[in-house]
CSV table of C-alpha atoms in Angstrom, one decimal:
chain,number,residue,atom,x,y,z
A,1,MET,CA,14.8,87.2,-15.5
A,2,ALA,CA,17.0,87.6,-12.4
A,3,CYS,CA,16.8,90.4,-9.9
A,4,LYS,CA,19.7,91.5,-7.6
A,5,ASN,CA,19.8,93.8,-4.7
A,6,GLU,CA,22.2,96.7,-4.2
A,7,THR,CA,25.1,94.4,-3.1
A,8,GLY,CA,24.7,92.3,-6.2
A,9,GLN,CA,23.1,89.3,-4.5
A,10,LEU,CA,20.4,87.3,-6.3
A,11,VAL,CA,17.1,87.9,-4.6
A,12,GLU,CA,14.5,86.9,-7.1
A,13,ILE,CA,14.0,84.9,-10.3
A,14,HIS,CA,11.2,85.3,-12.7
A,15,GLY,CA,10.5,82.9,-15.5
A,16,LYS,CA,7.9,82.2,-18.2
A,17,GLN,CA,7.2,79.3,-20.5
A,18,LEU,CA,8.1,79.8,-24.1
A,19,PRO,CA,6.0,77.5,-26.3
A,20,ILE,CA,7.8,75.7,-29.2
A,21,ASP,CA,5.2,75.1,-31.9
A,22,ALA,CA,4.3,75.7,-35.5
A,23,LYS,CA,4.2,79.4,-35.0
A,24,LEU,CA,8.0,79.6,-34.8
A,25,THR,CA,9.7,80.2,-38.1
A,26,ALA,CA,13.2,79.2,-39.2
A,27,THR,CA,16.0,81.8,-39.3
A,28,ASP,CA,17.4,81.6,-42.8
A,29,SER,CA,21.0,82.4,-41.8
A,30,ILE,CA,20.9,79.5,-39.3
A,31,GLU,CA,19.2,77.1,-41.7
A,32,ASN,CA,21.8,77.9,-44.4
A,33,PHE,CA,24.6,77.3,-42.0
A,34,VAL,CA,23.2,74.0,-40.7
A,35,ALA,CA,22.1,72.6,-44.1
A,36,PRO,CA,25.4,71.1,-45.4
A,37,PHE,CA,26.0,69.4,-42.0
A,38,ARG,CA,22.4,68.0,-41.9
A,39,ASN,CA,22.6,66.8,-45.5
A,40,ARG,CA,25.9,65.0,-44.8
A,41,ILE,CA,24.5,63.3,-41.7
A,42,ASP,CA,21.3,62.3,-43.5
A,43,GLU,CA,23.5,60.9,-46.3
A,44,VAL,CA,25.5,58.7,-43.9
A,45,LEU,CA,22.6,57.6,-41.8
A,46,ASP,CA,20.3,56.7,-44.8
A,47,SER,CA,22.8,54.8,-46.9
A,48,THR,CA,21.8,51.1,-47.2
A,49,LEU,CA,24.0,48.7,-45.3
A,50,ALA,CA,22.0,45.5,-45.5
A,51,TYR,CA,18.5,44.1,-46.3
A,52,ALA,CA,15.8,42.5,-44.1
A,53,PRO,CA,13.5,40.2,-46.1
A,54,LYS,CA,11.2,40.1,-43.1
A,55,SER,CA,10.5,42.5,-40.3
A,56,LEU,CA,12.4,41.8,-37.1
A,57,LEU,CA,10.0,42.2,-34.1
A,58,LEU,CA,9.9,42.6,-30.4
A,59,ASP,CA,6.7,40.7,-29.7
A,60,ASP,CA,6.8,37.6,-31.9
A,61,GLY,CA,7.8,35.1,-29.2
A,62,ALA,CA,6.8,34.2,-25.7
A,63,HIS,CA,10.4,34.2,-24.2
A,64,SER,CA,12.6,35.5,-27.0
A,65,THR,CA,12.0,37.6,-30.1
A,66,SER,CA,13.5,37.8,-33.6
A,67,MET,CA,14.8,41.4,-32.9
A,68,GLY,CA,16.2,40.4,-29.5
A,69,ASN,CA,17.8,37.3,-30.9
A,70,LEU,CA,19.5,39.4,-33.6
A,71,MET,CA,20.8,41.9,-31.1
A,72,ALA,CA,22.3,39.2,-28.8
A,73,ASP,CA,23.8,37.3,-31.7
A,74,ILE,CA,25.4,40.6,-33.1
A,75,VAL,CA,26.9,41.3,-29.7
A,76,PHE,CA,28.3,37.8,-29.5
A,77,SER,CA,29.8,37.7,-33.0
A,78,GLU,CA,31.3,41.2,-32.8
A,79,THR,CA,32.6,40.9,-29.3
A,80,ALA,CA,34.0,37.4,-29.2
A,81,PRO,CA,37.1,38.2,-31.3
A,82,ILE,CA,37.9,41.4,-29.5
A,83,PHE,CA,37.7,39.6,-26.1
A,84,LYS,CA,39.8,36.8,-27.4
A,85,SER,CA,42.5,39.1,-28.7
A,86,ARG,CA,42.7,41.1,-25.5
A,87,THR,CA,42.5,38.3,-22.9
A,88,GLY,CA,43.1,35.0,-24.8
A,89,LYS,CA,39.9,33.7,-23.4
A,90,ASP,CA,36.6,32.6,-25.1
A,91,LEU,CA,33.3,34.4,-24.7
A,92,ASP,CA,30.7,32.0,-23.3
A,93,PHE,CA,27.3,33.8,-23.8
A,94,VAL,CA,25.5,37.1,-24.1
A,95,VAL,CA,22.8,38.6,-22.0
A,96,LEU,CA,21.0,41.9,-22.7
A,97,ASN,CA,17.9,43.6,-21.3
A,98,GLU,CA,14.6,43.7,-23.2
A,99,GLY,CA,14.3,47.5,-22.5
A,100,GLY,CA,17.6,48.2,-24.2
A,101,VAL,CA,16.3,47.1,-27.6
A,102,ARG,CA,14.3,50.2,-28.5
A,103,SER,CA,12.9,49.5,-32.0
A,104,ILE,CA,12.0,46.9,-34.5
A,105,ILE,CA,13.7,46.7,-38.0
A,106,SER,CA,11.1,46.7,-40.7
A,107,SER,CA,11.5,44.7,-43.9
A,108,GLY,CA,13.4,46.3,-46.6
A,109,ASN,CA,16.7,48.3,-46.8
A,110,VAL,CA,18.5,48.5,-43.5
A,111,THR,CA,20.6,51.7,-42.7
A,112,ALA,CA,22.7,53.2,-40.0
A,113,ARG,CA,19.7,55.2,-38.9
A,114,ASN,CA,18.0,51.9,-38.0
A,115,ALA,CA,20.9,51.1,-35.7
A,116,TYR,CA,20.4,54.5,-33.9
A,117,GLU,CA,16.7,53.7,-33.6
A,118,VAL,CA,17.4,50.2,-32.1
A,119,MET,CA,20.1,51.5,-29.8
A,120,PRO,CA,19.8,55.3,-29.1
A,121,PHE,CA,21.9,55.1,-25.9
A,122,GLU,CA,25.7,55.5,-25.6
A,123,ASN,CA,26.0,52.0,-24.1
A,124,TYR,CA,29.3,50.1,-24.4
A,125,ILE,CA,29.8,46.3,-24.5
A,126,VAL,CA,31.6,44.9,-21.5
A,127,VAL,CA,32.5,41.3,-20.6
A,128,VAL,CA,31.8,40.2,-17.1
A,129,GLU,CA,33.4,37.2,-15.4
A,130,LEU,CA,31.0,35.4,-13.2
A,131,SER,CA,31.5,32.4,-10.8
A,132,GLY,CA,29.4,29.4,-11.4
A,133,SER,CA,27.0,30.3,-8.5
A,134,ALA,CA,26.6,33.8,-9.8
A,135,THR,CA,26.0,32.5,-13.3
A,136,ARG,CA,23.2,30.3,-11.9
A,137,GLN,CA,21.7,33.3,-10.1
A,138,LEU,CA,21.8,35.2,-13.4
A,139,ILE,CA,20.2,32.4,-15.4
A,140,ASP,CA,17.5,31.9,-12.7
A,141,PHE,CA,16.7,35.7,-12.9
A,142,ILE,CA,16.3,35.5,-16.6
A,143,ALA,CA,14.2,32.3,-16.4
A,144,LYS,CA,11.8,33.8,-13.9
A,145,SER,CA,11.5,37.2,-15.5
A,146,SER,CA,8.3,38.2,-17.2
A,147,ARG,CA,10.3,40.1,-19.7
A,148,ARG,CA,12.0,38.7,-22.9
A,149,HIS,CA,15.7,39.4,-22.1
A,150,PRO,CA,17.8,38.6,-25.2
A,151,ILE,CA,20.4,35.8,-24.9
A,152,SER,CA,23.0,34.2,-27.2
A,153,GLY,CA,25.3,31.2,-26.8
A,154,MET,CA,23.0,29.7,-24.3
A,155,GLN,CA,19.8,27.6,-24.2
A,156,ILE,CA,17.5,27.7,-21.2
A,157,VAL,CA,14.8,25.1,-20.6
A,158,ILE,CA,12.2,25.8,-17.9
A,159,ASP,CA,9.0,24.0,-16.7
A,160,LYS,CA,5.5,25.4,-16.7
A,161,ASN,CA,6.2,27.1,-13.3
A,162,ARG,CA,9.4,28.7,-14.7
A,163,SER,CA,11.7,26.5,-12.7
A,164,LEU,CA,15.0,25.6,-14.5
A,165,GLU,CA,15.0,22.2,-16.2
A,166,SER,CA,18.3,22.5,-18.0
A,167,VAL,CA,20.9,25.0,-19.2
A,168,ASN,CA,23.4,24.5,-22.0
A,169,ILE,CA,26.2,27.0,-22.7
A,170,GLN,CA,28.0,26.7,-25.9
A,171,GLY,CA,26.4,23.3,-26.4
A,172,GLU,CA,27.7,22.0,-23.0
A,173,PRO,CA,25.7,21.4,-19.8
A,174,PHE,CA,26.0,24.3,-17.3
A,175,ASP,CA,28.9,23.6,-14.9
A,176,GLU,CA,28.6,25.4,-11.6
A,177,SER,CA,32.2,24.6,-10.7
A,178,ARG,CA,33.7,26.9,-13.3
A,179,SER,CA,33.4,30.6,-14.1
A,180,TYR,CA,31.8,32.1,-17.2
A,181,TYR,CA,32.5,35.1,-19.4
A,182,VAL,CA,29.3,37.0,-20.3
A,183,ALA,CA,29.1,39.9,-22.8
A,184,THR,CA,26.5,42.6,-21.9
A,185,SER,CA,25.8,46.3,-21.7
A,186,ASP,CA,27.8,48.6,-19.3
A,187,TYR,CA,24.3,49.9,-18.3
A,188,LEU,CA,23.4,46.6,-16.7
A,189,VAL,CA,26.8,46.3,-15.0
A,190,GLN,CA,26.7,49.9,-13.6
A,191,GLY,CA,23.2,49.3,-12.4
A,192,GLY,CA,24.4,46.6,-10.1
A,193,PRO,CA,22.0,44.6,-7.9
A,194,SER,CA,19.3,47.2,-8.3
A,195,ILE,CA,18.7,46.0,-11.9
A,196,GLY,CA,19.0,42.4,-10.9
A,197,PHE,CA,21.3,41.0,-13.6
A,198,PHE,CA,24.8,41.0,-12.0
A,199,LYS,CA,25.0,40.8,-8.2
A,200,GLU,CA,28.5,39.3,-8.0
A,201,MET,CA,31.3,39.8,-10.5
A,202,ILE,CA,34.9,38.5,-10.5
A,203,SER,CA,36.1,40.9,-13.2
A,204,VAL,CA,34.9,43.3,-15.9
A,205,THR,CA,36.7,43.7,-19.2
A,206,ASP,CA,36.0,46.9,-21.2
A,207,THR,CA,35.8,46.4,-25.0
A,208,ASP,CA,35.7,50.2,-25.7
A,209,TYR,CA,33.0,49.2,-28.3
A,210,LEU,CA,29.7,51.0,-28.5
A,211,LEU,CA,26.8,48.6,-28.8
A,212,ARG,CA,25.5,50.7,-31.6
A,213,ASN,CA,28.8,50.5,-33.5
A,214,ALA,CA,28.7,46.8,-33.2
A,215,ILE,CA,25.3,46.8,-34.9
A,216,ILE,CA,26.5,49.0,-37.7
A,217,ASP,CA,29.6,46.9,-38.2
A,218,TYR,CA,27.5,43.8,-38.4
A,219,PHE,CA,25.1,45.4,-40.9
A,220,LYS,CA,28.1,46.2,-43.1
A,221,LYS,CA,29.4,42.6,-43.1
A,222,VAL,CA,26.2,40.9,-44.0
A,223,ASP,CA,24.0,41.2,-47.1
A,224,THR,CA,20.8,39.9,-45.6
A,225,LEU,CA,19.6,40.0,-42.0
A,226,GLN,CA,18.2,36.7,-40.8
A,227,ALA,CA,16.7,36.2,-37.3
A,228,VAL,CA,13.9,34.1,-36.0
A,229,VAL,CA,12.4,33.0,-32.7
A,230,ASP,CA,14.3,29.7,-32.1
A,231,ASP,CA,14.9,27.2,-29.3
A,232,ARG,CA,17.3,29.2,-27.2
A,233,PHE,CA,14.6,29.6,-24.6
A,234,ILE,CA,12.1,26.8,-24.1
A,235,GLN,CA,9.2,26.4,-21.7
A,236,LEU,CA,7.8,22.9,-21.3
A,237,ASP,CA,4.1,22.3,-21.0
C-alpha cells in the first residue's frame, strides 16, 4: 500500500508477505481459460522425439561426461552446416561450459521437455574466431579447470599435473600459427574474461540459433541417442 501527502507525493510504502501455499485454491474461470493452452503445450513438450537406451549422465567421467559429450556433439553437427553456408568456412571445434548443461537424460523416450530441462536458458549458438595464441589460452584454461567443460572436434591430452601434452583439432595437431573457429554459447562470449573462456576474439558470427532448438532438431533427426565417455579428454598417469 502506498501513502501520498496532500501534494500527491509518495511519502510511505507499506507491504506484507503473501504466502503461496496449498491453502490457495484455483479460480475456475482462469483454469478453464488456461486449460486448452496448457494441454497443447503439454502435448507438444511430451511427444516422443527419440529414444535413449542408457541414461546420459553428468558425472560418469573424470574430465568429460556422456551428457556433456552429447551436448557438444549436437552443437557441432547442427552448427557446422549453418556456419559453412553463411561464411564458407569450416567449424573447427565446440566448447561449452559444464554449468550450462542443467540436466541428465534418463533412459527411455526422449521428448522436447527433456531439451528444456537440459537447456532452460535462452542461449544462442555463436561461432568465435580465435587466433592461435588465444586458442592455446582457451585450451589451457579447459585443461586446468576442475570442471568438466564439454568439447567436440578436439582431443586434449594432459599429464598428471594437468599440463598439456598434446592437442588435436579435427584430427590434426594444434597449429598456433593459424586461427580457429569455435562454436559456443553467447553466454560465454558475453561474459568475457570474467568467465575465463574467451579473452581475445577476432570475430563473432551469430547463428540466430537457440541452443535448445539445436537439441530439439537433433532429437528429431535421430532415432536413438548414443553418447559415451570417450577419449576426447585424456589424463596420463
